[in-house]
Amino acid sequence: MIEMENVELDPLTLNENSNVDAKLKKMKNGVHSVSPIVGFIFIASIFVLYLLVYLIDGILPKPLTVADEKSYPTEFITERAQHHLKALTSLGPRIVGSPENEILAVEYLTGAVDKIRQLSHGSHKIEMDLQLVSGSYFMDYKPDGAISAYANVQNIIVKLHAANSTNNSLLVNAHFDSVSTSPGGSDDGINCAIMLEVLQKLTQTANDIQHNIIFLFNGAEETPLQASHGFITQHKWAKEVRVVVNLEAAGAGGKEILFQSGPKQPWLIDYYKKVPRPNGQVAGEEFFQSGAIPSDTDFRIFRDFGGTVGLDFAYDRNGYRYHTNFDDFENIPGGSYQHGGDNALALIRYLGSAPELSRIHEQVQGAVVYYDFMGLFMIVYSGWVIIFLNIVVSVLSLAVALKSFYDFNLGLSFATLKYVGLCFLVMLFSMLFALLFILIVALVIDSLKFSMSWYNNTWIILGLYNVPVIAMSFVVVVLYNRYNSKTNLGISIHAQVQAHIMRIIWAVLVLIGTCCGIRSTYVVLIIVLFQTTSFLVVHICRLQHSVHKWAIIYIVFTLIPNIFLMKAGLEIVSLLVPICGRIGSDKNPEIIIGVVTFMVTIPISSSYVPLLTLVRKPYTILVGLSIIFVIFFIIVFTPLGFPYSGNKDSPAPQRFWIYHLNKEIHDENGVRNKSGFFLLNLDRNSPYSVKKYVAEMNSMGEIEDCDTIFCGLPIGSSRMVPILHLSTWIPAVQPVFPSDIALTLNSKIVEGNMSTFNLTAFGAHSMNIYLSPKNGTTIQAVSLLQNLPKPIMWNGRYVYLMMYTCGKMKQQLTFTVSVKTPTVWNASVLDVAVAGKFMDDKYFVKTKEFDHFLAQFPNWTTVYSWLGSYKSWIF
């Protein structure tokens, strides 16, 4: 066997009919092959490696207490931040317009700032301003935007002055309001608490900061994003803001992650990478900005309306608690405060004295790639380096492959080209076949109405999607190797050639991504770099003909990229699984999770597909993987596959938006008056999952009155428009409203073919106003905006959506609409509807019927129960 290690064959010229050659080949293959048991152990070890990554990723820093401050005088103290958050969450939901948000939360935050000011070092100057602001703007959501208007929303602004006078400021932002169903522990109370503690730590010692630091506690983010607009467009300190650090949450706990930067400001990442525990991926930034996640943050307002640059952070783990009553104080681990606080304090200290803030327009702009490795350190490069690195590594990868082919005596003959080309197609098809199988599985499960079995038990994904991705990519290669057994390549050389070709496929993908300007190609680049390096070592050490040494070196070099990929996969799956509970019933979550699982699994499994050539009886591995898949597929249809949980320690609730709604519709045929329960179906299983629990579901039907604007329904965002027709309507008694919704026509001026209406809407803290010109007419102007945006198309008519919110004091909304007709017009020209939304159940009365309806929902649901009033008029 020792003598056989360095036997070299001419693989494409051996005589297949030669018994000597056949025996020699069989002996050589036997030496290089491994037992199927080794294959099983190796695959199991990959899953064990993932478990280790999962466990390491969950490690949080030790939270510091006030008693620790003597030993760590300059460090973030979690215990004080926890005190702040406990006080905020004890107020309950802080809804814009409610006393809890407009009075109690403001009193607590301003009081906390006053105490910090009293304890501050004498060299510090701290100013505080309470802003009450009104305004309007257009939010260009995709595919349709909306006009956003607000009145009397509040901001608490604290300015920590620099040691020397300057007009350059760093803005740090978090919001203290919450949705109606949540005490807002993580979203976004924890970040308000972190900001208070950061302010205290900065002011305990002598002032040495070079720029002003503005702490913005904004009181209307959930409305959405209105108070931040009021600050950046109207406040006296807004014009001096150069950089913003925005602190948000889409989950509860875990580690705060950087998910947006810039735009195109590499120097910002250079400072962030110096924080104690950097955590962020530019792939997450590109994914978020693609619109795939149905969320947005104040960062967008500062960027689009203030022209500022900055960094956007969020807690994103355990998203099941997001916007639910489970997002409370008790369920946020102390290590999450410490992680976010340590990083925020360090970053604010760096940026607070960064010379770039005073020369912001002189900084080199360009695309930037950044990613951390297990939170230990961050790699950052930008501009031409991105293109240079991608091209050099890809070309080097190709060169190493060609050198290997030369060493294996694979010349440029037709037989060689045929063999390499066929290998390339097989490797590529193995991935496509795995994807096709995953799509079929997803469609079958969804068609049988057993979607989201993994929602509460994410471990199901491992057997349901990870395992078949591995198995199906393996099966193609196994079949090819069997077909290709007549060639005279030894299995060791055959495996190495396949590994080279698989790497070339990834290198081509890197080059394509580079041409398309996709920064996330670094995820694939890391695979190519480490595998190329492994074969460089193999050939330098002349180990390509060794029995197993080359494979060991290859496997060792795949560990770092695969650990990196596992961490990235864990991040995206942990984020997306809870989001599948609120993306709407029109989207198939099985396909989403199946495809995402494929995308994070195939780069890892593809590294090891070529090694399957070395395994004797590889079909046994495929049979074993298939059995695992079948077991998990069966689990989907058992109680273990039930998607939801109401366990307060590990919740996975199904969400329901429910309005007790009254419609009063005026049209050319008269008046229609209807009442009922409107359910916006937020996930694939809604509303049928609760049909056996809620008696009224037996009388549910499709949404009615869709000949009127948006079916006569209140909506929370223009993103809801495409799924309105999938909502549920249940006839019911008329609700009892705390106040009446009304619209008054103040004046109508007709000049030629232009009619201008002055209108006032009033009645609720939160209202939608819908404007739709009659066919043949067009809206030329709306007084709330300088330039009229693109309208929404609804049932062949144009509609403008206006979303209005009142804060501290209820205030009516007065606006003008100008409608143009092609000629003198004697008929009506405009439909206007007002949908009032009463979202704080502390201040409205539910009917007995509504209470009974809600009480029937099982404990594994989270119900957003509101009142709605829709009225329409013709002008």
CSV table of C-alpha atoms in Angstrom, one decimal, residues 576-726:
chain,number,residue,atom,x,y,z
A,576,LEU,CA,-36.9,34.8,8.5
A,577,VAL,CA,-38.7,32.0,10.3
A,578,PRO,CA,-40.6,34.4,12.7
A,579,ILE,CA,-41.2,36.9,9.8
A,580,CYS,CA,-43.1,34.1,8.0
A,581,GLY,CA,-45.8,34.6,10.6
A,582,ARG,CA,-46.5,38.1,9.4
A,583,ILE,CA,-45.8,38.3,5.6
A,584,GLY,CA,-49.4,37.7,4.5
A,585,SER,CA,-51.4,34.6,3.4
A,586,ASP,CA,-50.5,35.2,-0.3
A,587,LYS,CA,-46.9,34.1,0.1
A,588,ASN,CA,-45.9,30.4,0.4
A,589,PRO,CA,-43.5,30.2,3.4
A,590,GLU,CA,-42.5,26.7,2.6
A,591,ILE,CA,-40.9,27.9,-0.6
A,592,ILE,CA,-39.3,30.9,1.2
A,593,ILE,CA,-37.7,28.7,3.9
A,594,GLY,CA,-36.9,25.9,1.5
A,595,VAL,CA,-35.1,28.2,-1.0
A,596,VAL,CA,-33.3,30.0,1.8
A,597,THR,CA,-32.2,26.7,3.3
A,598,PHE,CA,-31.0,25.6,-0.1
A,599,MET,CA,-29.0,28.8,-0.5
A,600,VAL,CA,-27.2,28.4,2.9
A,601,THR,CA,-26.8,24.6,2.6
A,602,ILE,CA,-25.6,24.1,-0.9
A,603,PRO,CA,-22.3,26.1,-0.5
A,604,ILE,CA,-21.4,23.9,2.5
A,605,SER,CA,-22.5,20.6,1.0
A,606,SER,CA,-21.0,21.3,-2.4
A,607,SER,CA,-17.6,21.4,-0.7
A,608,TYR,CA,-18.0,17.7,0.2
A,609,VAL,CA,-19.9,16.4,-2.8
A,610,PRO,CA,-16.6,15.5,-4.6
A,611,LEU,CA,-15.5,13.5,-1.6
A,612,LEU,CA,-18.4,11.1,-2.2
A,613,THR,CA,-16.3,9.6,-5.0
A,614,LEU,CA,-14.0,8.2,-2.3
A,615,VAL,CA,-16.8,6.4,-0.5
A,616,ARG,CA,-17.5,2.7,-1.1
A,617,LYS,CA,-21.2,1.9,-1.7
A,618,PRO,CA,-22.3,5.5,-1.5
A,619,TYR,CA,-25.9,4.4,-2.0
A,620,THR,CA,-26.0,3.4,1.7
A,621,ILE,CA,-25.4,7.1,2.6
A,622,LEU,CA,-28.2,8.2,0.2
A,623,VAL,CA,-30.5,5.6,1.7
A,624,GLY,CA,-29.7,6.8,5.2
A,625,LEU,CA,-30.3,10.5,4.3
A,626,SER,CA,-33.5,9.5,2.6
A,627,ILE,CA,-34.8,7.7,5.7
A,628,ILE,CA,-34.1,10.8,7.8
A,629,PHE,CA,-35.9,13.0,5.3
A,630,VAL,CA,-39.0,10.6,5.2
A,631,ILE,CA,-39.1,10.7,9.0
A,632,PHE,CA,-39.1,14.5,9.1
A,633,PHE,CA,-41.6,14.6,6.3
A,634,ILE,CA,-44.0,12.5,8.4
A,635,ILE,CA,-43.4,14.7,11.4
A,636,VAL,CA,-44.9,17.6,9.5
A,637,PHE,CA,-48.3,15.8,9.6
A,638,THR,CA,-48.1,14.9,13.3
A,639,PRO,CA,-48.7,17.0,16.4
A,640,LEU,CA,-44.9,17.7,16.5
A,641,GLY,CA,-45.4,19.7,13.3
A,642,PHE,CA,-48.0,22.0,14.8
A,643,PRO,CA,-46.7,25.5,14.0
A,644,TYR,CA,-47.7,27.6,17.0
A,645,SER,CA,-47.1,28.0,20.7
A,646,GLY,CA,-48.4,30.2,23.4
A,647,ASN,CA,-45.7,29.3,25.9
A,648,LYS,CA,-44.5,32.6,27.4
A,649,ASP,CA,-41.0,31.2,27.8
A,650,SER,CA,-40.7,30.2,24.1
A,651,PRO,CA,-43.7,31.7,22.2
A,652,ALA,CA,-44.5,31.2,18.6
A,653,PRO,CA,-47.9,32.8,18.3
A,654,GLN,CA,-50.1,33.1,15.2
A,655,ARG,CA,-51.0,36.7,14.6
A,656,PHE,CA,-54.4,38.1,13.7
A,657,TRP,CA,-55.3,41.7,12.9
A,658,ILE,CA,-59.0,42.0,13.7
A,659,TYR,CA,-61.1,45.1,13.3
A,660,HIS,CA,-64.7,45.4,14.6
A,661,LEU,CA,-65.6,47.5,11.6
A,662,ASN,CA,-68.5,49.6,10.4
A,663,LYS,CA,-68.8,50.7,6.8
A,664,GLU,CA,-70.9,53.6,5.6
A,665,ILE,CA,-70.5,53.8,1.9
A,666,HIS,CA,-72.0,56.6,-0.2
A,667,ASP,CA,-72.1,56.1,-4.0
A,668,GLU,CA,-74.3,56.9,-6.9
A,669,ASN,CA,-76.7,54.1,-5.9
A,670,GLY,CA,-77.3,55.5,-2.4
A,671,VAL,CA,-75.9,54.4,1.0
A,672,ARG,CA,-74.6,51.0,2.2
A,673,ASN,CA,-74.2,50.4,5.9
A,674,LYS,CA,-72.5,47.2,7.1
A,675,SER,CA,-70.8,46.0,10.2
A,676,GLY,CA,-68.6,43.0,10.8
A,677,PHE,CA,-65.2,41.6,11.9
A,678,PHE,CA,-62.4,42.2,9.4
A,679,LEU,CA,-59.5,39.8,9.7
A,680,LEU,CA,-56.3,40.6,7.9
A,681,ASN,CA,-54.7,37.2,7.3
A,682,LEU,CA,-51.0,37.5,8.2
A,683,ASP,CA,-49.8,34.0,7.5
A,684,ARG,CA,-50.4,31.1,5.2
A,685,ASN,CA,-52.6,29.2,7.7
A,686,SER,CA,-54.9,32.0,8.5
A,687,PRO,CA,-57.8,32.0,9.2
A,688,TYR,CA,-58.5,28.2,8.8
A,689,SER,CA,-56.2,27.3,11.7
A,690,VAL,CA,-58.7,28.7,14.2
A,691,LYS,CA,-61.9,27.7,12.5
A,692,LYS,CA,-62.7,24.8,14.9
A,693,TYR,CA,-62.2,27.1,17.9
A,694,VAL,CA,-64.1,30.2,16.8
A,695,ALA,CA,-67.8,29.6,16.1
A,696,GLU,CA,-68.2,32.7,14.0
A,697,MET,CA,-65.7,31.4,11.5
A,698,ASN,CA,-68.4,29.2,10.1
A,699,SER,CA,-70.1,32.3,8.7
A,700,MET,CA,-66.9,33.9,7.3
A,701,GLY,CA,-66.7,34.9,3.7
A,702,GLU,CA,-64.6,36.9,1.3
A,703,ILE,CA,-64.2,40.7,1.7
A,704,GLU,CA,-67.3,42.5,0.4
A,705,ASP,CA,-67.7,46.0,-1.2
A,706,CYS,CA,-64.5,45.8,-3.2
A,707,ASP,CA,-66.1,48.1,-5.8
A,708,THR,CA,-65.3,50.9,-3.3
A,709,ILE,CA,-61.8,52.1,-2.4
A,710,PHE,CA,-59.8,49.4,-0.7
A,711,CYS,CA,-62.9,47.3,-0.1
A,712,GLY,CA,-64.0,49.8,2.6
A,713,LEU,CA,-61.2,48.7,5.0
A,714,PRO,CA,-58.7,50.5,7.2
A,715,ILE,CA,-55.1,49.6,6.5
A,716,GLY,CA,-51.9,50.1,8.3
A,717,SER,CA,-49.6,50.4,5.3
A,718,SER,CA,-49.7,50.6,1.5
A,719,ARG,CA,-48.0,47.2,1.6
A,720,MET,CA,-51.3,45.7,2.7
A,721,VAL,CA,-53.1,46.7,-0.5
A,722,PRO,CA,-52.1,43.6,-2.5
A,723,ILE,CA,-53.5,41.2,0.1
A,724,LEU,CA,-56.8,42.9,1.0
A,725,HIS,CA,-58.7,40.6,-1.3
A,726,LEU,CA,-57.4,37.6,0.7
